[in-house]
Amino acid sequence: MIQKKRLTLSVIKADVGSGGGHTRPSPKMVQAVESVLGKAITDKVIIDGHTCFTGDDLALIMSHTRGEGAEVIHLNVALEAFYRATDVAKYQGQHGAGQDLLKDATSGNLRGCGPGVAEISFDHDPGKHNKVRPSEQVLVFAADKCGPGAYNLPLFLTCADPMYNSGLLQNAAIQQGFTFEIIDMDHTEGDRLIVLQTPEDYYRIATLLRDELRFAIRRISSRAFPELTVAAVSADRLHNISGKYSGKDDPVAVVRAQGNLPATEEWMMPWIIGHEVAGGARGGHVMPLMPVAINTAVTGFYCLPVVSCLAFSVAPDGRFSDHVVDMFSNPAWDYVRFNAQRTAIQGRRQGFFGPRVMLPTSELEYGGIADVLAGLEGRFEVRIPTDAPAEVLAEE
Ligand code: 13P
Ligand code: MG
Ligand code: MG
């Protein structure tokens, strides 16, 4: 008989190199990661594992019983896989080999080292006897050319807004609301967190989440069943780790669906917006986030931000990779993609000018614009008009 177990799903992503620019990792890099995951399954370090990529970011999805932040999962499996893929990338001359491996993992896990980490743990005991989670349905989102705050709007809308999730009107457990853990990503000395709850904090949560460059949802849990973690997001900003622009943060999120939580189709709903996010080329633009199939290269103009979504069921023994569903590959999303491209083209026609198309200078401080502005500093001169008031002239 299969024992009830505490299962952890770890989704760990990194950009360790890509072909011809920031497009996609090479097939041999993907193979290198798959062989590390395959060995981890054979050695019973993990129960199951799946590798995919979104743009130039490789994502490892793993189920295991070793808990969140486990050294063996983070370092012996994920980091090892990224090192192997980096070796391949270097050998092949790929662009940005090892890009996201910014710091050595001295604390025994990968948080704050560059790779993005989203982990969720739960008692896994599916079956009719289990009234809270009769089965376990999971979605993994992976986005490229944007930051963790990109998930703020879609996750919030599904959990809090009946215009995007009528399940809030129909399901008593969902209607009780959700607990949001929000992180201040500008704070680098430890995690600065705030916990707020819907429905009563709806406007306060929205006030924070509108600033996607600073605040990101890190975790959501159910109020009806507080032990049910609903969503976890990799909410680190690389430039705060490395002190310079080193690529965007390209976040992953793991989300649970169905049975007392929003249904899969309700989690899908807000992605029809193609909401505009910070990202795109050189991480310095405002562009819509376009849903794409998993394993899609970024090849359009100005690196349009993209997001993929993979859905799967977790078997009683913790396996999941026999059959995964590529949510955004369906033609239903072609219309959304068309609209996202249209919005992007409309914005880019305005080129570099105006707040809607490029990020504010404060966000570009890690890029070349800061150097250009610094170089111009000494060439500014302050001229006092000769007819200025006497006291101003006296100060001269
Ligand atoms: P990545 O963060 O995906 O490497 O993209 C970097 C970039 O700025 C592309 O223009
Ligand atoms: Mg890259
Ligand atoms: Mg990327």
Coordinates of C-alpha atoms and ligand atoms in Angstrom, one line a residue:
M1 CA 0.0 0.0 0.0
I2 CA 1.2 3.5 -0.8
Q3 CA 1.9 5.5 2.3
K4 CA 0.6 9.1 2.8
K5 CA 3.7 11.2 2.3
R6 CA 4.8 14.8 2.6
L7 CA 5.7 15.7 -1.0
T8 CA 7.6 18.6 -2.3
L9 CA 7.5 20.0 -5.8
S10 CA 10.6 22.0 -6.7
V11 CA 10.7 24.1 -9.8
I12 CA 14.2 25.5 -10.3
K13 CA 15.2 27.5 -13.4
A14 CA 18.3 29.1 -14.8
D15 CA 19.6 30.7 -18.0
V16 CA 23.0 29.0 -18.5
G17 CA 23.4 29.8 -22.2
S18 CA 21.5 30.0 -25.5
G19 CA 22.1 29.8 -29.2
G20 CA 22.5 32.8 -31.4
G21 CA 21.6 35.3 -28.6
H22 CA 19.0 35.0 -25.8
T23 CA 16.8 32.5 -27.7
R24 CA 16.8 29.0 -26.3
P25 CA 19.2 26.5 -24.8
S26 CA 20.6 24.0 -27.3
P27 CA 19.3 20.5 -27.5
K28 CA 22.6 19.1 -26.1
M29 CA 22.2 21.4 -23.1
V30 CA 18.7 20.1 -22.5
Q31 CA 20.1 16.5 -22.8
A32 CA 22.7 17.3 -20.2
V33 CA 20.1 18.4 -17.7
E34 CA 17.8 15.4 -18.5
S35 CA 20.7 13.0 -17.9
V36 CA 21.3 14.5 -14.4
L37 CA 17.6 14.3 -13.6
G38 CA 17.4 10.7 -15.0
K39 CA 20.3 9.7 -12.6
A40 CA 18.6 11.4 -9.7
I41 CA 15.5 9.3 -10.3
T42 CA 17.5 6.1 -10.7
D43 CA 19.4 6.9 -7.4
K44 CA 16.0 7.6 -5.7
V45 CA 17.1 11.2 -4.8
I46 CA 13.9 12.4 -6.5
I47 CA 10.7 10.6 -7.3
D48 CA 10.2 12.1 -10.7
G49 CA 11.6 14.9 -12.9
H50 CA 10.8 16.8 -16.1
T51 CA 12.9 19.3 -18.0
C52 CA 11.6 22.1 -20.3
F53 CA 12.6 25.5 -21.4
T54 CA 10.9 28.8 -22.0
G55 CA 13.0 31.1 -24.2
D56 CA 16.6 30.8 -22.9
D57 CA 15.6 29.5 -19.4
L58 CA 15.9 25.9 -18.5
A59 CA 13.4 24.7 -15.9
L60 CA 13.7 21.5 -13.8
I61 CA 10.4 20.3 -12.3
M62 CA 11.0 17.7 -9.6
S63 CA 8.9 15.7 -7.0
H64 CA 10.6 14.4 -3.9
T65 CA 10.2 13.9 -0.1
R66 CA 13.3 15.9 1.0
G67 CA 11.5 19.2 1.8
E68 CA 11.9 22.7 0.6
G69 CA 15.5 24.1 0.3
A70 CA 17.0 20.6 0.5
E71 CA 20.7 20.7 -0.2
V72 CA 20.7 17.5 -2.1
I73 CA 17.9 18.8 -4.5
H74 CA 19.3 22.3 -4.9
L75 CA 23.0 21.5 -5.2
N76 CA 23.5 17.8 -6.1
V77 CA 20.7 17.8 -8.6
A78 CA 19.7 21.3 -9.9
L79 CA 23.1 23.0 -9.6
E80 CA 24.9 20.0 -11.0
A81 CA 22.5 19.9 -13.9
F82 CA 23.1 23.7 -14.6
Y83 CA 26.9 23.1 -14.4
R84 CA 26.7 20.3 -16.9
A85 CA 24.5 22.4 -19.2
T86 CA 27.0 25.3 -18.8
D87 CA 29.9 23.1 -19.8
V88 CA 28.0 22.1 -22.9
A89 CA 27.1 25.8 -23.6
K90 CA 30.8 26.8 -23.3
Y91 CA 31.9 23.9 -25.5
Q92 CA 29.3 25.0 -28.1
G93 CA 30.1 28.7 -27.8
Q94 CA 26.6 29.5 -26.7
H95 CA 25.7 33.0 -25.7
G96 CA 25.8 33.8 -22.0
A97 CA 27.2 30.4 -20.8
G98 CA 26.5 30.1 -17.0
Q99 CA 24.7 33.5 -17.0
D100 CA 22.5 33.0 -14.0
L101 CA 25.0 31.2 -11.8
L102 CA 26.0 34.4 -10.0
K103 CA 27.1 33.3 -6.6
D104 CA 28.5 30.1 -4.9
A105 CA 25.8 28.4 -2.9
T106 CA 27.4 28.7 0.6
S107 CA 24.2 28.3 2.6
G108 CA 23.4 24.9 1.2
N109 CA 20.6 25.9 -1.2
L110 CA 20.2 28.0 -4.4
R111 CA 18.1 30.9 -3.0
G112 CA 19.9 34.2 -3.7
C113 CA 22.5 32.6 -5.9
G114 CA 20.9 33.4 -9.3
P115 CA 18.7 30.4 -10.3
G116 CA 15.0 31.0 -9.6
V117 CA 13.3 28.6 -7.1
A118 CA 9.6 28.0 -6.5
E119 CA 8.7 25.2 -4.1
I120 CA 5.5 23.9 -2.7
S121 CA 5.0 21.1 -0.1
F122 CA 1.9 19.1 0.9
D123 CA 0.6 15.9 2.5
H124 CA 0.0 13.8 -0.6
D125 CA -2.7 11.2 0.0
P126 CA -5.1 11.4 -3.0
G127 CA -8.2 9.3 -3.2
K128 CA -11.9 9.5 -2.5
H129 CA -11.3 9.4 1.3
N130 CA -9.4 12.7 1.1
K131 CA -12.1 15.4 1.2
V132 CA -9.7 18.3 0.9
R133 CA -7.5 17.1 -2.0
P134 CA -9.0 14.1 -3.6
S135 CA -6.4 14.5 -6.4
E136 CA -3.4 16.7 -7.0
Q137 CA -3.5 18.9 -10.1
V138 CA -0.5 21.2 -10.7
L139 CA 0.4 24.0 -13.1
V140 CA 3.9 25.3 -13.7
F141 CA 4.4 28.7 -15.2
A142 CA 7.7 29.7 -16.7
A143 CA 8.3 33.2 -18.1
D144 CA 11.2 34.7 -20.0
K145 CA 12.3 38.4 -20.5
C146 CA 10.4 39.7 -17.5
G147 CA 10.6 39.7 -13.7
P148 CA 8.8 37.9 -10.8
G149 CA 6.2 40.8 -10.5
A150 CA 4.9 39.6 -13.9
Y151 CA 2.8 37.0 -12.1
N152 CA 1.3 39.6 -9.7
L153 CA -1.7 40.5 -11.9
P154 CA -2.8 37.0 -13.1
L155 CA -2.4 35.3 -9.7
F156 CA -4.2 38.1 -7.9
L157 CA -7.1 38.2 -10.4
T158 CA -7.8 34.5 -10.2
C159 CA -7.7 34.5 -6.4
A160 CA -9.5 37.7 -5.8
D161 CA -11.6 39.0 -8.7
P162 CA -14.9 37.4 -9.7
M163 CA -14.7 39.2 -13.0
Y164 CA -11.8 36.9 -13.8
N165 CA -12.9 33.9 -11.7
S166 CA -16.6 33.3 -11.2
G167 CA -15.5 30.3 -9.0
L168 CA -15.3 33.0 -6.2
L169 CA -19.1 33.2 -6.4
Q170 CA -19.7 29.4 -6.6
N171 CA -17.3 27.7 -4.3
A172 CA -17.5 28.1 -0.5
A173 CA -13.9 27.3 0.1
I174 CA -12.5 29.7 -2.5
Q175 CA -14.9 32.4 -1.3
Q176 CA -13.3 32.5 2.1
G177 CA -10.4 34.2 0.4
F178 CA -6.6 33.7 0.3
T179 CA -3.5 34.7 2.3
F180 CA -0.9 36.5 0.2
E181 CA 2.8 36.7 1.2
I182 CA 4.3 39.6 -0.7
I183 CA 8.0 40.3 -0.8
D184 CA 9.8 43.6 -1.1
M185 CA 12.4 42.7 -3.7
D186 CA 14.3 46.0 -3.2
H187 CA 15.3 44.8 0.3
T188 CA 18.6 42.9 0.0
E189 CA 19.4 42.2 3.7
G190 CA 17.1 39.3 4.3
D191 CA 13.5 38.8 3.1
R192 CA 11.2 41.8 3.8
L193 CA 7.7 40.3 3.7
I194 CA 4.1 41.3 4.4
V195 CA 1.1 39.0 4.8
L196 CA -2.3 40.3 3.7
Q197 CA -5.6 38.6 3.1
T198 CA -8.5 38.8 0.6
P199 CA -11.2 39.9 0.7
E200 CA -10.5 42.5 3.4
D201 CA -7.1 43.6 2.1
Y202 CA -8.0 43.6 -1.6
Y203 CA -7.1 47.2 -2.2
R204 CA -4.0 47.1 -0.1
I205 CA -2.8 44.1 -1.9
A206 CA -3.5 45.8 -5.3
T207 CA -1.6 48.9 -4.1
L208 CA 1.5 46.8 -3.6
L209 CA 1.2 44.5 -6.6
R210 CA 0.8 47.4 -9.0
D211 CA 4.5 48.1 -8.4
E212 CA 5.8 44.9 -10.1
L213 CA 9.4 46.1 -10.1
R214 CA 9.5 46.2 -6.3
F215 CA 6.8 43.9 -4.9
A216 CA 6.0 40.3 -5.9
I217 CA 3.7 37.6 -4.7
R218 CA 5.9 35.0 -3.1
R219 CA 3.3 32.6 -1.8
I220 CA -0.5 32.2 -1.6
S221 CA -2.4 29.9 0.7
S222 CA -6.1 29.1 1.2
R223 CA -8.0 30.6 4.1
A224 CA -10.5 27.8 4.2
F225 CA -7.6 25.3 4.6
P226 CA -4.6 27.2 5.8
E227 CA -2.3 24.3 5.4
L228 CA -3.0 24.4 1.6
T229 CA -0.3 26.4 -0.1
V230 CA -1.8 27.4 -3.4
A231 CA 1.0 29.0 -5.3
A232 CA 4.7 29.7 -4.9
V233 CA 6.8 32.1 -7.1
S234 CA 10.5 32.5 -7.5
A235 CA 10.7 36.1 -6.3
D236 CA 14.4 37.2 -6.5
R237 CA 15.8 40.0 -8.6
L238 CA 19.2 39.2 -10.1
H239 CA 20.4 42.8 -10.2
N240 CA 20.0 43.0 -6.5
I241 CA 22.2 39.9 -6.1
S242 CA 24.9 40.7 -8.6
G243 CA 24.8 44.5 -8.4
K244 CA 24.6 44.9 -12.1
Y245 CA 22.3 44.0 -15.0
S246 CA 22.8 40.3 -15.6
G247 CA 19.7 39.4 -17.5
K248 CA 16.1 39.5 -16.4
D249 CA 14.8 37.4 -13.6
D250 CA 12.6 35.2 -15.7
P251 CA 10.4 33.8 -13.0
V252 CA 8.8 30.4 -12.4
A253 CA 5.7 29.6 -10.4
V254 CA 4.1 26.4 -9.2
V255 CA 0.3 26.5 -8.7
R256 CA -2.2 23.9 -7.4
A257 CA -5.6 23.6 -9.1
Q258 CA -9.1 22.0 -8.6
G259 CA -10.6 20.6 -5.4
N260 CA -11.2 23.6 -3.1
L261 CA -8.9 25.7 -5.1
P262 CA -9.4 27.6 -8.4
A263 CA -9.9 25.3 -11.4
T264 CA -7.2 25.0 -14.1
E265 CA -9.4 27.1 -16.5
E266 CA -9.8 29.7 -13.8
W267 CA -6.0 30.0 -13.5
M268 CA -5.9 30.4 -17.3
M269 CA -8.4 33.3 -17.5
P270 CA -6.2 36.4 -16.7
W271 CA -3.6 35.4 -19.3
I272 CA -6.0 36.5 -22.0
I273 CA -5.1 40.1 -21.1
G274 CA -1.5 40.0 -22.4
H275 CA -0.7 42.5 -19.6
E276 CA 2.3 44.7 -20.1
V277 CA 5.4 44.0 -18.0
A278 CA 8.9 45.3 -17.5
G279 CA 11.3 43.3 -19.6
G280 CA 12.0 42.7 -23.3
A281 CA 15.2 43.6 -25.0
R282 CA 18.0 44.4 -22.5
G283 CA 15.4 44.1 -19.8
G284 CA 14.6 47.8 -20.3
H285 CA 11.2 48.0 -22.0
V286 CA 7.5 47.7 -21.3
M287 CA 5.9 45.0 -23.4
P288 CA 3.0 42.6 -23.3
L289 CA 3.5 39.1 -21.9
M290 CA 2.6 36.6 -24.5
P291 CA 1.5 33.0 -23.7
V292 CA 3.5 30.4 -25.7
A293 CA 3.9 26.7 -25.9
I294 CA 6.6 25.1 -23.7
N295 CA 10.0 24.8 -25.4
T296 CA 9.5 28.0 -27.5
A297 CA 12.5 30.0 -28.5
V298 CA 12.4 33.8 -28.2
T299 CA 12.9 35.0 -31.8
G300 CA 10.6 38.0 -32.2
F301 CA 11.6 41.6 -32.2
Y302 CA 12.9 43.2 -29.0
C303 CA 12.5 39.9 -27.0
L304 CA 8.8 40.0 -26.4
P305 CA 8.2 38.6 -22.9
V306 CA 6.7 35.1 -23.0
V307 CA 5.1 32.7 -20.5
S308 CA 4.5 29.0 -20.8
C309 CA 2.3 26.7 -18.7
L310 CA 2.6 23.0 -18.2
A311 CA -0.1 21.1 -16.3
F312 CA 0.1 17.6 -14.8
S313 CA -1.5 15.3 -12.2
V314 CA 0.6 13.9 -9.4
A315 CA 0.1 10.1 -9.0
P316 CA -0.2 8.6 -5.5
D317 CA 3.5 7.6 -5.6
G318 CA 4.5 11.2 -6.6
R319 CA 5.2 10.5 -10.3
F320 CA 4.0 13.1 -12.8
S321 CA 6.0 13.1 -16.0
D322 CA 4.2 10.3 -17.9
H323 CA 1.8 12.9 -19.3
V324 CA 2.2 16.6 -19.1
V325 CA -0.2 19.0 -20.9
D326 CA 1.1 22.1 -22.7
M327 CA -1.6 24.6 -21.8
F328 CA -0.7 27.5 -24.1
S329 CA 0.0 25.4 -27.2
N330 CA -3.7 25.2 -28.1
P331 CA -5.0 27.4 -31.0
A332 CA -7.3 29.0 -28.4
W333 CA -4.4 31.2 -27.5
D334 CA -3.6 32.3 -31.1
Y335 CA -5.9 35.2 -30.8
V336 CA -4.3 36.3 -27.5
R337 CA -0.8 36.0 -29.1
F338 CA -2.0 38.1 -32.1
N339 CA -3.2 40.8 -29.7
A340 CA 0.0 40.8 -27.7
Q341 CA 2.1 41.2 -30.9
R342 CA -0.2 44.0 -32.0
T343 CA 0.1 45.8 -28.7
A344 CA 3.9 45.3 -28.8
I345 CA 4.2 46.7 -32.3
Q346 CA 2.1 49.7 -31.3
G347 CA 4.3 50.5 -28.4
R348 CA 7.6 50.0 -30.3
R349 CA 6.5 52.4 -33.0
Q350 CA 7.1 55.1 -30.3
G351 CA 10.7 53.8 -30.1
F352 CA 12.6 55.0 -27.0
F353 CA 10.3 57.8 -26.0
G354 CA 7.7 58.0 -23.2
P355 CA 6.9 56.2 -20.0
R356 CA 4.8 53.5 -21.6
V357 CA 7.6 52.0 -23.8
M358 CA 10.9 52.1 -21.8
L359 CA 11.5 51.7 -18.1
P360 CA 12.4 54.7 -15.9
T361 CA 16.1 55.6 -15.6
S362 CA 16.2 54.3 -12.0
E363 CA 15.5 50.8 -13.5
L364 CA 18.1 51.2 -16.2
E365 CA 20.9 52.1 -13.8
Y366 CA 22.6 48.8 -14.4
G367 CA 22.7 49.2 -18.1
G368 CA 24.6 51.5 -20.5
I369 CA 22.2 54.4 -20.2
A370 CA 23.7 55.2 -16.8
D371 CA 27.2 55.4 -18.4
V372 CA 25.9 57.7 -21.1
L373 CA 24.3 60.0 -18.5
A374 CA 27.4 60.0 -16.3
G375 CA 29.5 60.8 -19.4
L376 CA 27.3 63.8 -20.1
E377 CA 27.3 65.1 -16.5
G378 CA 30.4 67.4 -16.9
R379 CA 29.0 68.9 -20.1
F380 CA 26.0 70.5 -18.5
E381 CA 26.4 74.1 -17.4
V382 CA 24.1 76.3 -15.4
R383 CA 23.6 79.7 -16.9
I384 CA 22.2 82.5 -14.8
P385 CA 20.3 85.1 -16.9
T386 CA 21.9 88.5 -16.8
D387 CA 18.6 90.1 -15.8
A388 CA 18.2 87.7 -12.8
P389 CA 17.4 89.3 -9.4
A390 CA 20.4 90.9 -7.7
E391 CA 20.6 88.4 -4.8
V392 CA 20.9 85.5 -7.4
L393 CA 23.7 87.4 -9.2
A394 CA 25.4 88.1 -5.9
E395 CA 25.5 84.4 -5.2
E396 CA 27.5 83.8 -8.4
Ligands
13P1 P1 17.6 37.0 -20.5 O1 17.4 37.5 -19.1 O2 16.5 36.1 -20.9 O3 18.9 36.3 -20.7 O4 17.5 38.2 -21.6 C1 18.5 39.1 -21.5 C2 18.1 40.3 -22.4 O5 18.2 41.4 -21.9 C3 17.7 40.1 -23.8 O6 17.6 41.3 -24.5
MG2 MG 19.8 34.9 -21.6
MG3 MG 15.8 34.3 -20.0

